[in-house]
Amino acid sequence: MSEHAKKEILAGLDRPLRIGTRQSPLAMAQAEMTANALRSTHGWRSDQVELVPMIATGDRIQDRALADVGGKALWTKELDHALGNGEIDCAVHSMKDVETIRPEEFILAAMLERADIHDRLVGADSIEALAECAIVGTASPRRKAQLLRQRPDLDIRLIRGNVQSRLQKIDKGEYDATLLAAAGLKRLDMDDLGHEISDEIMLPAPAQGAIGIEARSSDPHVRKLMHAISSTNTFRAVIAERMFLKQLTADCHSPVAALATIDGSTIHLRAEILLPDGSEHVEGSSTFDTGDVSAPAILADKLLGQASAELKAIFGR
């Protein structure tokens, strides 16, 4: 059998593998990373993988916080529809934008190796260096709460749009500064932009820096192909963070931070919950074996147990 025939059998398709993605520059870059990983791992030609871009509802809405009009589902519903209907074979997501509870018909088949988890501040050298009452743009309840915890004087306002449009708003003076994920900037070849904020100062969002690939639960062949490009450590860390989120019953309004790191067969999970105005925060950590599926939930309950009634109410407790 020829090498070409072997590759066609491996692909299991008489057409290119179709990767669904949002149409934003960052999402397209992440989908291309996934396509390149598949080509490299499976020895495929460039034309054996096809990107299928689509505009997400979340990209269309630019004047409101998504938490007010549907939350994270606005990033995934178009891709979910296409995947469920067989229009694409898999979908690529920024994992921090994926709902904690997903439809049973889909399965998270792989995660690429995690990139830089930090936030980067654009517009000032540090949070301390921001001018008094500076206008800082963010759409993230976590970033807003963490900023206000350190600088209650800051004027935090909603900013929407892709990375490029947000930077244009800074250049025009509409905002003094904004925070962007270091991983996204690197994927856009803009990693020299802004100043890194230590995770000791601002713990990142759960799953920040991770790219996930979903497939249909009923498609074991595509799941197997995706599994071959998956990072085990990234997968374990992000699942731990998402299990913590699930126990909190957190939604898009909830200021939550979490970061899991892997050391051999051990996971160290750090986490934080906050009031939206930053006036209260509870943080903690847990170290446990990678096989301990209950530890993230136990940490979530521990933090909630230390929280005020007002903070508990953010999570419906």
PDB file of C-alpha atoms in Angstrom:
ATOM      1  CA  MET A   1       0.000   0.000   0.000  1.00  0.00           C
ATOM      2  CA  SER A   2       1.329   3.419  -0.890  1.00  0.00           C
ATOM      3  CA  GLU A   3       2.127   6.036   1.780  1.00  0.00           C
ATOM      4  CA  HIS A   4      -0.615   8.228   0.322  1.00  0.00           C
ATOM      5  CA  ALA A   5      -3.177   5.446   0.725  1.00  0.00           C
ATOM      6  CA  LYS A   6      -2.122   4.888   4.341  1.00  0.00           C
ATOM      7  CA  LYS A   7      -2.661   8.558   5.106  1.00  0.00           C
ATOM      8  CA  GLU A   8      -6.087   8.516   3.476  1.00  0.00           C
ATOM      9  CA  ILE A   9      -7.037   5.526   5.648  1.00  0.00           C
ATOM     10  CA  LEU A  10      -5.712   7.316   8.726  1.00  0.00           C
ATOM     11  CA  ALA A  11      -7.816  10.331   7.916  1.00  0.00           C
ATOM     12  CA  GLY A  12     -10.791   8.000   7.482  1.00  0.00           C
ATOM     13  CA  LEU A  13     -12.352  10.488   5.122  1.00  0.00           C
ATOM     14  CA  ASP A  14     -12.720  10.958   1.378  1.00  0.00           C
ATOM     15  CA  ARG A  15     -12.493  14.713   1.922  1.00  0.00           C
ATOM     16  CA  PRO A  16     -10.477  17.083   4.119  1.00  0.00           C
ATOM     17  CA  LEU A  17     -11.021  17.065   7.869  1.00  0.00           C
ATOM     18  CA  ARG A  18     -13.121  20.167   8.560  1.00  0.00           C
ATOM     19  CA  ILE A  19     -12.150  22.287  11.554  1.00  0.00           C
ATOM     20  CA  GLY A  20     -14.758  24.765  12.723  1.00  0.00           C
ATOM     21  CA  THR A  21     -13.592  28.069  14.151  1.00  0.00           C
ATOM     22  CA  ARG A  22     -14.748  31.575  14.893  1.00  0.00           C
ATOM     23  CA  GLN A  23     -13.706  34.059  12.240  1.00  0.00           C
ATOM     24  CA  SER A  24     -11.743  36.467  14.464  1.00  0.00           C
ATOM     25  CA  PRO A  25      -7.993  36.771  13.779  1.00  0.00           C
ATOM     26  CA  LEU A  26      -7.125  35.126  17.111  1.00  0.00           C
ATOM     27  CA  ALA A  27      -9.556  32.251  16.633  1.00  0.00           C
ATOM     28  CA  MET A  28      -8.248  31.660  13.110  1.00  0.00           C
ATOM     29  CA  ALA A  29      -4.672  31.593  14.428  1.00  0.00           C
ATOM     30  CA  GLN A  30      -5.678  29.001  17.026  1.00  0.00           C
ATOM     31  CA  ALA A  31      -7.440  26.875  14.416  1.00  0.00           C
ATOM     32  CA  GLU A  32      -4.364  27.025  12.198  1.00  0.00           C
ATOM     33  CA  MET A  33      -2.244  25.847  15.149  1.00  0.00           C
ATOM     34  CA  THR A  34      -4.603  22.887  15.500  1.00  0.00           C
ATOM     35  CA  ALA A  35      -4.452  22.132  11.771  1.00  0.00           C
ATOM     36  CA  ASN A  36      -0.649  22.271  11.807  1.00  0.00           C
ATOM     37  CA  ALA A  37      -0.516  19.926  14.792  1.00  0.00           C
ATOM     38  CA  LEU A  38      -2.709  17.418  12.959  1.00  0.00           C
ATOM     39  CA  ARG A  39      -0.648  17.664   9.783  1.00  0.00           C
ATOM     40  CA  SER A  40       2.590  17.198  11.689  1.00  0.00           C
ATOM     41  CA  THR A  41       1.383  14.342  13.907  1.00  0.00           C
ATOM     42  CA  HIS A  42      -0.426  12.367  11.216  1.00  0.00           C
ATOM     43  CA  GLY A  43       1.796  13.220   8.261  1.00  0.00           C
ATOM     44  CA  TRP A  44      -1.046  14.795   6.331  1.00  0.00           C
ATOM     45  CA  ARG A  45      -0.760  17.076   3.324  1.00  0.00           C
ATOM     46  CA  SER A  46      -1.863  20.659   3.767  1.00  0.00           C
ATOM     47  CA  ASP A  47      -5.051  20.018   1.766  1.00  0.00           C
ATOM     48  CA  GLN A  48      -6.194  17.212   4.074  1.00  0.00           C
ATOM     49  CA  VAL A  49      -7.296  19.767   6.663  1.00  0.00           C
ATOM     50  CA  GLU A  50      -9.747  22.584   5.975  1.00  0.00           C
ATOM     51  CA  LEU A  51     -10.651  25.517   8.213  1.00  0.00           C
ATOM     52  CA  VAL A  52     -14.350  26.436   8.284  1.00  0.00           C
ATOM     53  CA  PRO A  53     -14.687  29.946   9.775  1.00  0.00           C
ATOM     54  CA  MET A  54     -17.954  31.383  11.018  1.00  0.00           C
ATOM     55  CA  ILE A  55     -19.060  34.522  12.808  1.00  0.00           C
ATOM     56  CA  ALA A  56     -20.146  33.861  16.396  1.00  0.00           C
ATOM     57  CA  THR A  57     -23.011  35.792  17.960  1.00  0.00           C
ATOM     58  CA  GLY A  58     -20.502  36.977  20.548  1.00  0.00           C
ATOM     59  CA  ASP A  59     -18.514  38.658  17.775  1.00  0.00           C
ATOM     60  CA  ARG A  60     -21.599  40.428  16.442  1.00  0.00           C
ATOM     61  CA  ILE A  61     -22.561  41.985  19.789  1.00  0.00           C
ATOM     62  CA  GLN A  62     -20.123  44.786  20.552  1.00  0.00           C
ATOM     63  CA  ASP A  63     -22.099  47.197  22.742  1.00  0.00           C
ATOM     64  CA  ARG A  64     -23.021  45.012  25.718  1.00  0.00           C
ATOM     65  CA  ALA A  65     -21.406  42.616  28.155  1.00  0.00           C
ATOM     66  CA  LEU A  66     -22.060  39.073  26.918  1.00  0.00           C
ATOM     67  CA  ALA A  67     -22.940  38.035  30.465  1.00  0.00           C
ATOM     68  CA  ASP A  68     -26.057  40.193  30.084  1.00  0.00           C
ATOM     69  CA  VAL A  69     -27.233  38.647  26.811  1.00  0.00           C
ATOM     70  CA  GLY A  70     -26.397  34.952  26.923  1.00  0.00           C
ATOM     71  CA  GLY A  71     -22.912  34.454  28.333  1.00  0.00           C
ATOM     72  CA  LYS A  72     -20.288  32.067  27.004  1.00  0.00           C
ATOM     73  CA  ALA A  73     -22.809  30.205  24.846  1.00  0.00           C
ATOM     74  CA  LEU A  74     -22.647  33.146  22.447  1.00  0.00           C
ATOM     75  CA  TRP A  75     -19.102  32.074  21.557  1.00  0.00           C
ATOM     76  CA  THR A  76     -20.007  28.441  20.922  1.00  0.00           C
ATOM     77  CA  LYS A  77     -23.564  28.118  19.603  1.00  0.00           C
ATOM     78  CA  GLU A  78     -22.779  28.541  15.885  1.00  0.00           C
ATOM     79  CA  LEU A  79     -19.957  26.009  16.139  1.00  0.00           C
ATOM     80  CA  ASP A  80     -22.200  23.666  18.147  1.00  0.00           C
ATOM     81  CA  HIS A  81     -24.880  23.854  15.452  1.00  0.00           C
ATOM     82  CA  ALA A  82     -22.379  23.086  12.688  1.00  0.00           C
ATOM     83  CA  LEU A  83     -20.775  20.240  14.633  1.00  0.00           C
ATOM     84  CA  GLY A  84     -24.094  18.711  15.573  1.00  0.00           C
ATOM     85  CA  ASN A  85     -25.287  18.843  11.959  1.00  0.00           C
ATOM     86  CA  GLY A  86     -22.104  17.273  10.598  1.00  0.00           C
ATOM     87  CA  GLU A  87     -21.035  20.425   8.744  1.00  0.00           C
ATOM     88  CA  ILE A  88     -17.676  20.279  10.550  1.00  0.00           C
ATOM     89  CA  ASP A  89     -15.771  17.385  12.126  1.00  0.00           C
ATOM     90  CA  CYS A  90     -14.423  19.251  15.148  1.00  0.00           C
ATOM     91  CA  ALA A  91     -14.480  22.725  16.661  1.00  0.00           C
ATOM     92  CA  VAL A  92     -11.604  24.739  18.123  1.00  0.00           C
ATOM     93  CA  HIS A  93     -12.247  26.888  21.180  1.00  0.00           C
ATOM     94  CA  SER A  94     -10.431  29.169  23.590  1.00  0.00           C
ATOM     95  CA  MET A  95     -11.170  27.069  26.644  1.00  0.00           C
ATOM     96  CA  LYS A  96     -11.780  30.033  28.935  1.00  0.00           C
ATOM     97  CA  ASP A  97     -14.733  30.957  26.680  1.00  0.00           C
ATOM     98  CA  VAL A  98     -16.405  27.525  26.830  1.00  0.00           C
ATOM     99  CA  GLU A  99     -19.355  26.900  29.165  1.00  0.00           C
ATOM    100  CA  THR A 100     -18.604  24.594  32.075  1.00  0.00           C
ATOM    101  CA  ILE A 101     -21.529  22.315  31.252  1.00  0.00           C
ATOM    102  CA  ARG A 102     -21.591  21.251  27.608  1.00  0.00           C
ATOM    103  CA  PRO A 103     -24.105  19.250  25.527  1.00  0.00           C
ATOM    104  CA  GLU A 104     -23.666  15.498  25.915  1.00  0.00           C
ATOM    105  CA  GLU A 105     -23.458  15.063  22.154  1.00  0.00           C
ATOM    106  CA  PHE A 106     -20.019  16.726  22.195  1.00  0.00           C
ATOM    107  CA  ILE A 107     -16.815  15.707  23.916  1.00  0.00           C
ATOM    108  CA  LEU A 108     -13.643  17.601  24.621  1.00  0.00           C
ATOM    109  CA  ALA A 109     -11.288  15.439  22.587  1.00  0.00           C
ATOM    110  CA  ALA A 110      -7.981  17.307  22.971  1.00  0.00           C
ATOM    111  CA  MET A 111      -6.178  20.365  24.257  1.00  0.00           C
ATOM    112  CA  LEU A 112      -3.029  21.796  22.755  1.00  0.00           C
ATOM    113  CA  GLU A 113      -0.143  22.558  25.079  1.00  0.00           C
ATOM    114  CA  ARG A 114      -1.056  25.512  27.218  1.00  0.00           C
ATOM    115  CA  ALA A 115       0.513  28.889  26.465  1.00  0.00           C
ATOM    116  CA  ASP A 116       1.353  31.784  28.809  1.00  0.00           C
ATOM    117  CA  ILE A 117      -1.392  32.086  31.436  1.00  0.00           C
ATOM    118  CA  HIS A 118      -0.706  35.702  32.409  1.00  0.00           C
ATOM    119  CA  ASP A 119      -2.590  38.910  31.710  1.00  0.00           C
ATOM    120  CA  ARG A 120      -0.745  41.803  30.094  1.00  0.00           C
ATOM    121  CA  LEU A 121      -1.500  45.441  30.844  1.00  0.00           C
ATOM    122  CA  VAL A 122      -1.528  47.743  27.824  1.00  0.00           C
ATOM    123  CA  GLY A 123      -1.337  51.477  28.524  1.00  0.00           C
ATOM    124  CA  ALA A 124       0.829  51.514  31.662  1.00  0.00           C
ATOM    125  CA  ASP A 125       3.893  49.755  33.045  1.00  0.00           C
ATOM    126  CA  SER A 126       1.992  48.358  36.031  1.00  0.00           C
ATOM    127  CA  ILE A 127      -1.302  48.593  37.883  1.00  0.00           C
ATOM    128  CA  GLU A 128       0.371  50.918  40.388  1.00  0.00           C
ATOM    129  CA  ALA A 129       1.542  53.189  37.553  1.00  0.00           C
ATOM    130  CA  LEU A 130      -1.991  53.827  36.272  1.00  0.00           C
ATOM    131  CA  ALA A 131      -3.052  57.440  36.807  1.00  0.00           C
ATOM    132  CA  GLU A 132      -5.587  58.168  39.526  1.00  0.00           C
ATOM    133  CA  CYS A 133      -9.110  57.368  38.290  1.00  0.00           C
ATOM    134  CA  ALA A 134      -7.687  56.005  35.021  1.00  0.00           C
ATOM    135  CA  ILE A 135     -10.234  54.533  32.616  1.00  0.00           C
ATOM    136  CA  VAL A 136      -9.480  50.838  32.152  1.00  0.00           C
ATOM    137  CA  GLY A 137     -11.421  48.793  29.615  1.00  0.00           C
ATOM    138  CA  THR A 138     -12.341  45.177  30.237  1.00  0.00           C
ATOM    139  CA  ALA A 139     -15.294  42.868  29.640  1.00  0.00           C
ATOM    140  CA  SER A 140     -14.119  40.434  32.323  1.00  0.00           C
ATOM    141  CA  PRO A 141     -15.785  40.464  35.777  1.00  0.00           C
ATOM    142  CA  ARG A 142     -12.651  38.762  37.144  1.00  0.00           C
ATOM    143  CA  ARG A 143     -10.275  41.419  35.830  1.00  0.00           C
ATOM    144  CA  LYS A 144     -12.592  44.205  36.989  1.00  0.00           C
ATOM    145  CA  ALA A 145     -12.827  42.803  40.524  1.00  0.00           C
ATOM    146  CA  GLN A 146      -9.088  42.120  40.764  1.00  0.00           C
ATOM    147  CA  LEU A 147      -8.245  45.630  39.550  1.00  0.00           C
ATOM    148  CA  LEU A 148     -10.676  47.289  41.948  1.00  0.00           C
ATOM    149  CA  ARG A 149      -9.380  45.204  44.832  1.00  0.00           C
ATOM    150  CA  GLN A 150      -5.971  46.816  44.313  1.00  0.00           C
ATOM    151  CA  ARG A 151      -7.078  50.196  42.931  1.00  0.00           C
ATOM    152  CA  PRO A 152     -10.634  51.155  44.035  1.00  0.00           C
ATOM    153  CA  ASP A 153     -10.171  54.533  42.350  1.00  0.00           C
ATOM    154  CA  LEU A 154     -10.010  53.096  38.841  1.00  0.00           C
ATOM    155  CA  ASP A 155     -12.855  53.744  36.410  1.00  0.00           C
ATOM    156  CA  ILE A 156     -13.544  50.304  34.929  1.00  0.00           C
ATOM    157  CA  ARG A 157     -15.610  50.426  31.737  1.00  0.00           C
ATOM    158  CA  LEU A 158     -16.823  47.831  29.278  1.00  0.00           C
ATOM    159  CA  ILE A 159     -14.659  47.296  26.212  1.00  0.00           C
ATOM    160  CA  ARG A 160     -15.575  44.799  23.504  1.00  0.00           C
ATOM    161  CA  GLY A 161     -14.166  43.683  20.176  1.00  0.00           C
ATOM    162  CA  ASN A 162     -11.133  41.718  19.041  1.00  0.00           C
ATOM    163  CA  VAL A 163      -7.583  42.507  20.141  1.00  0.00           C
ATOM    164  CA  GLN A 164      -6.938  44.902  17.275  1.00  0.00           C
ATOM    165  CA  SER A 165     -10.103  46.940  17.842  1.00  0.00           C
ATOM    166  CA  ARG A 166      -9.393  47.220  21.572  1.00  0.00           C
ATOM    167  CA  LEU A 167      -5.905  48.507  20.881  1.00  0.00           C
ATOM    168  CA  GLN A 168      -7.348  51.092  18.502  1.00  0.00           C
ATOM    169  CA  LYS A 169      -9.578  52.369  21.295  1.00  0.00           C
ATOM    170  CA  ILE A 170      -6.518  52.798  23.515  1.00  0.00           C
ATOM    171  CA  ASP A 171      -4.705  54.654  20.719  1.00  0.00           C
ATOM    172  CA  LYS A 172      -7.705  56.973  20.247  1.00  0.00           C
ATOM    173  CA  GLY A 173      -7.719  57.832  23.950  1.00  0.00           C
ATOM    174  CA  GLU A 174     -11.134  56.302  24.629  1.00  0.00           C
ATOM    175  CA  TYR A 175      -9.516  54.278  27.398  1.00  0.00           C
ATOM    176  CA  ASP A 176      -6.268  54.739  29.311  1.00  0.00           C
ATOM    177  CA  ALA A 177      -5.478  51.042  29.498  1.00  0.00           C
ATOM    178  CA  THR A 178      -6.782  47.524  29.022  1.00  0.00           C
ATOM    179  CA  LEU A 179      -5.827  43.988  29.963  1.00  0.00           C
ATOM    180  CA  LEU A 180      -5.275  41.260  27.379  1.00  0.00           C
ATOM    181  CA  ALA A 181      -4.300  37.605  27.649  1.00  0.00           C
ATOM    182  CA  ALA A 182      -0.615  37.042  26.979  1.00  0.00           C
ATOM    183  CA  ALA A 183      -1.419  33.806  25.137  1.00  0.00           C
ATOM    184  CA  GLY A 184      -3.636  35.564  22.619  1.00  0.00           C
ATOM    185  CA  LEU A 185      -1.054  38.274  21.978  1.00  0.00           C
ATOM    186  CA  LYS A 186       1.629  35.668  21.346  1.00  0.00           C
ATOM    187  CA  ARG A 187      -0.589  33.787  18.895  1.00  0.00           C
ATOM    188  CA  LEU A 188      -1.048  37.053  17.003  1.00  0.00           C
ATOM    189  CA  ASP A 189       2.725  37.700  17.014  1.00  0.00           C
ATOM    190  CA  MET A 190       2.166  40.642  19.367  1.00  0.00           C
ATOM    191  CA  ASP A 191       3.820  39.160  22.470  1.00  0.00           C
ATOM    192  CA  ASP A 192       6.028  42.211  22.988  1.00  0.00           C
ATOM    193  CA  LEU A 193       2.949  44.359  23.612  1.00  0.00           C
ATOM    194  CA  GLY A 194       2.108  45.523  27.128  1.00  0.00           C
ATOM    195  CA  HIS A 195       3.527  44.515  30.493  1.00  0.00           C
ATOM    196  CA  GLU A 196       3.079  41.151  32.186  1.00  0.00           C
ATOM    197  CA  ILE A 197       1.038  41.066  35.395  1.00  0.00           C
ATOM    198  CA  SER A 198       2.299  38.437  37.831  1.00  0.00           C
ATOM    199  CA  ASP A 199      -0.164  35.660  38.661  1.00  0.00           C
ATOM    200  CA  GLU A 200       0.567  36.505  42.304  1.00  0.00           C
ATOM    201  CA  ILE A 201      -1.129  39.853  41.610  1.00  0.00           C
ATOM    202  CA  MET A 202      -3.819  38.693  39.180  1.00  0.00           C
ATOM    203  CA  LEU A 203      -4.574  34.988  39.141  1.00  0.00           C
ATOM    204  CA  PRO A 204      -5.828  34.130  35.632  1.00  0.00           C
ATOM    205  CA  ALA A 205      -9.232  32.970  34.488  1.00  0.00           C
ATOM    206  CA  PRO A 206      -9.833  29.225  34.600  1.00  0.00           C
ATOM    207  CA  ALA A 207      -8.477  27.626  31.399  1.00  0.00           C
ATOM    208  CA  GLN A 208      -6.727  30.837  30.274  1.00  0.00           C
ATOM    209  CA  GLY A 209      -4.100  30.098  27.614  1.00  0.00           C
ATOM    210  CA  ALA A 210      -5.593  26.722  26.636  1.00  0.00           C
ATOM    211  CA  ILE A 211      -6.972  25.728  23.228  1.00  0.00           C
ATOM    212  CA  GLY A 212      -9.531  22.921  23.231  1.00  0.00           C
ATOM    213  CA  ILE A 213     -10.891  20.801  20.391  1.00  0.00           C
ATOM    214  CA  GLU A 214     -14.379  19.328  20.601  1.00  0.00           C
ATOM    215  CA  ALA A 215     -15.726  16.447  18.516  1.00  0.00           C
ATOM    216  CA  ARG A 216     -18.982  14.570  18.381  1.00  0.00           C
ATOM    217  CA  SER A 217     -19.241  11.972  21.145  1.00  0.00           C
ATOM    218  CA  SER A 218     -20.507   9.537  18.505  1.00  0.00           C
ATOM    219  CA  ASP A 219     -17.400   9.940  16.311  1.00  0.00           C
ATOM    220  CA  PRO A 220     -14.632   7.764  17.824  1.00  0.00           C
ATOM    221  CA  HIS A 221     -12.423   8.094  14.749  1.00  0.00           C
ATOM    222  CA  VAL A 222     -12.137  11.874  14.910  1.00  0.00           C
ATOM    223  CA  ARG A 223     -11.784  11.672  18.699  1.00  0.00           C
ATOM    224  CA  LYS A 224      -8.812   9.344  18.246  1.00  0.00           C
ATOM    225  CA  LEU A 225      -7.205  11.666  15.708  1.00  0.00           C
ATOM    226  CA  MET A 226      -7.562  14.603  18.111  1.00  0.00           C
ATOM    227  CA  HIS A 227      -6.307  12.648  21.107  1.00  0.00           C
ATOM    228  CA  ALA A 228      -2.989  12.194  19.313  1.00  0.00           C
ATOM    229  CA  ILE A 229      -2.288  15.952  19.444  1.00  0.00           C
ATOM    230  CA  SER A 230      -3.477  16.477  23.020  1.00  0.00           C
ATOM    231  CA  SER A 231      -1.257  17.638  25.900  1.00  0.00           C
ATOM    232  CA  THR A 232      -1.942  15.402  28.906  1.00  0.00           C
ATOM    233  CA  ASN A 233      -0.739  17.940  31.464  1.00  0.00           C
ATOM    234  CA  THR A 234      -2.767  20.777  29.940  1.00  0.00           C
ATOM    235  CA  PHE A 235      -5.843  18.563  29.799  1.00  0.00           C
ATOM    236  CA  ARG A 236      -5.524  17.555  33.450  1.00  0.00           C
ATOM    237  CA  ALA A 237      -4.895  21.108  34.640  1.00  0.00           C
ATOM    238  CA  VAL A 238      -7.778  22.658  32.711  1.00  0.00           C
ATOM    239  CA  ILE A 239     -10.226  19.932  33.707  1.00  0.00           C
ATOM    240  CA  ALA A 240      -9.328  20.556  37.367  1.00  0.00           C
ATOM    241  CA  GLU A 241     -10.014  24.272  36.915  1.00  0.00           C
ATOM    242  CA  ARG A 242     -13.318  23.589  35.167  1.00  0.00           C
ATOM    243  CA  MET A 243     -14.383  21.142  37.905  1.00  0.00           C
ATOM    244  CA  PHE A 244     -13.729  23.911  40.435  1.00  0.00           C
ATOM    245  CA  LEU A 245     -15.932  26.239  38.352  1.00  0.00           C
ATOM    246  CA  LYS A 246     -18.668  23.631  38.061  1.00  0.00           C
ATOM    247  CA  GLN A 247     -18.872  23.179  41.832  1.00  0.00           C
ATOM    248  CA  LEU A 248     -19.143  26.932  42.323  1.00  0.00           C
ATOM    249  CA  THR A 249     -21.983  27.027  39.765  1.00  0.00           C
ATOM    250  CA  ALA A 250     -20.164  30.105  38.459  1.00  0.00           C
ATOM    251  CA  ASP A 251     -21.481  31.980  35.436  1.00  0.00           C
ATOM    252  CA  CYS A 252     -20.253  34.864  33.290  1.00  0.00           C
ATOM    253  CA  HIS A 253     -21.119  37.357  36.020  1.00  0.00           C
ATOM    254  CA  SER A 254     -18.955  35.568  38.613  1.00  0.00           C
ATOM    255  CA  PRO A 255     -15.479  36.958  39.359  1.00  0.00           C
ATOM    256  CA  VAL A 256     -13.468  33.724  39.593  1.00  0.00           C
ATOM    257  CA  ALA A 257      -9.800  32.930  39.078  1.00  0.00           C
ATOM    258  CA  ALA A 258      -8.123  29.528  39.094  1.00  0.00           C
ATOM    259  CA  LEU A 259      -4.832  28.024  37.998  1.00  0.00           C
ATOM    260  CA  ALA A 260      -3.749  24.394  38.173  1.00  0.00           C
ATOM    261  CA  THR A 261      -0.146  23.324  37.665  1.00  0.00           C
ATOM    262  CA  ILE A 262       1.123  19.774  37.226  1.00  0.00           C
ATOM    263  CA  ASP A 263       4.167  18.209  38.872  1.00  0.00           C
ATOM    264  CA  GLY A 264       4.421  14.581  37.855  1.00  0.00           C
ATOM    265  CA  SER A 265       1.288  12.901  39.199  1.00  0.00           C
ATOM    266  CA  THR A 266       0.370  15.852  41.440  1.00  0.00           C
ATOM    267  CA  ILE A 267      -1.882  18.852  40.745  1.00  0.00           C
ATOM    268  CA  HIS A 268      -1.551  22.131  42.629  1.00  0.00           C
ATOM    269  CA  LEU A 269      -4.712  24.219  42.277  1.00  0.00           C
ATOM    270  CA  ARG A 270      -4.863  27.863  43.337  1.00  0.00           C
ATOM    271  CA  ALA A 271      -8.167  29.711  43.224  1.00  0.00           C
ATOM    272  CA  GLU A 272      -9.898  32.962  44.156  1.00  0.00           C
ATOM    273  CA  ILE A 273     -13.468  34.240  44.311  1.00  0.00           C
ATOM    274  CA  LEU A 274     -14.340  37.935  44.605  1.00  0.00           C
ATOM    275  CA  LEU A 275     -17.184  40.402  44.907  1.00  0.00           C
ATOM    276  CA  PRO A 276     -17.616  42.354  41.655  1.00  0.00           C
ATOM    277  CA  ASP A 277     -16.293  45.557  43.232  1.00  0.00           C
ATOM    278  CA  GLY A 278     -13.240  43.808  44.679  1.00  0.00           C
ATOM    279  CA  SER A 279     -14.192  44.683  48.250  1.00  0.00           C
ATOM    280  CA  GLU A 280     -14.030  41.041  49.315  1.00  0.00           C
ATOM    281  CA  HIS A 281     -11.982  38.134  48.081  1.00  0.00           C
ATOM    282  CA  VAL A 282     -11.346  34.632  49.334  1.00  0.00           C
ATOM    283  CA  GLU A 283      -8.400  32.620  48.058  1.00  0.00           C
ATOM    284  CA  GLY A 284      -6.978  29.192  48.734  1.00  0.00           C
ATOM    285  CA  SER A 285      -5.149  26.241  47.260  1.00  0.00           C
ATOM    286  CA  SER A 286      -5.103  22.473  47.227  1.00  0.00           C
ATOM    287  CA  THR A 287      -2.559  19.835  46.234  1.00  0.00           C
ATOM    288  CA  PHE A 288      -3.836  16.446  45.154  1.00  0.00           C
ATOM    289  CA  ASP A 289      -3.207  13.433  42.944  1.00  0.00           C
ATOM    290  CA  THR A 290      -4.178  13.676  39.281  1.00  0.00           C
ATOM    291  CA  GLY A 291      -6.694  10.891  39.813  1.00  0.00           C
ATOM    292  CA  ASP A 292      -8.540  12.741  42.593  1.00  0.00           C
ATOM    293  CA  VAL A 293     -11.636  14.063  40.833  1.00  0.00           C
ATOM    294  CA  SER A 294     -13.254  15.367  44.032  1.00  0.00           C
ATOM    295  CA  ALA A 295     -10.466  17.739  45.184  1.00  0.00           C
ATOM    296  CA  PRO A 296     -11.416  20.767  42.994  1.00  0.00           C
ATOM    297  CA  ALA A 297     -14.999  20.639  44.297  1.00  0.00           C
ATOM    298  CA  ILE A 298     -13.768  20.379  47.882  1.00  0.00           C
ATOM    299  CA  LEU A 299     -11.645  23.496  47.374  1.00  0.00           C
ATOM    300  CA  ALA A 300     -14.635  25.349  45.915  1.00  0.00           C
ATOM    301  CA  ASP A 301     -16.759  24.453  48.935  1.00  0.00           C
ATOM    302  CA  LYS A 302     -13.939  25.492  51.261  1.00  0.00           C
ATOM    303  CA  LEU A 303     -13.675  28.960  49.709  1.00  0.00           C
ATOM    304  CA  LEU A 304     -17.450  29.421  49.783  1.00  0.00           C
ATOM    305  CA  GLY A 305     -17.446  28.349  53.403  1.00  0.00           C
ATOM    306  CA  GLN A 306     -15.098  31.253  54.189  1.00  0.00           C
ATOM    307  CA  ALA A 307     -17.098  33.796  52.196  1.00  0.00           C
ATOM    308  CA  SER A 308     -19.588  36.354  53.442  1.00  0.00           C
ATOM    309  CA  ALA A 309     -23.289  35.968  52.733  1.00  0.00           C
ATOM    310  CA  GLU A 310     -22.946  38.608  50.004  1.00  0.00           C
ATOM    311  CA  LEU A 311     -20.162  36.721  48.259  1.00  0.00           C
ATOM    312  CA  LYS A 312     -21.973  33.380  48.637  1.00  0.00           C
ATOM    313  CA  ALA A 313     -24.991  34.927  46.945  1.00  0.00           C
ATOM    314  CA  ILE A 314     -22.906  35.587  43.809  1.00  0.00           C
ATOM    315  CA  PHE A 315     -22.782  31.795  43.441  1.00  0.00           C
ATOM    316  CA  GLY A 316     -26.384  31.152  44.442  1.00  0.00           C
ATOM    317  CA  ARG A 317     -25.525  29.867  47.910  1.00  0.00           C
TER     318      ARG A 317
END
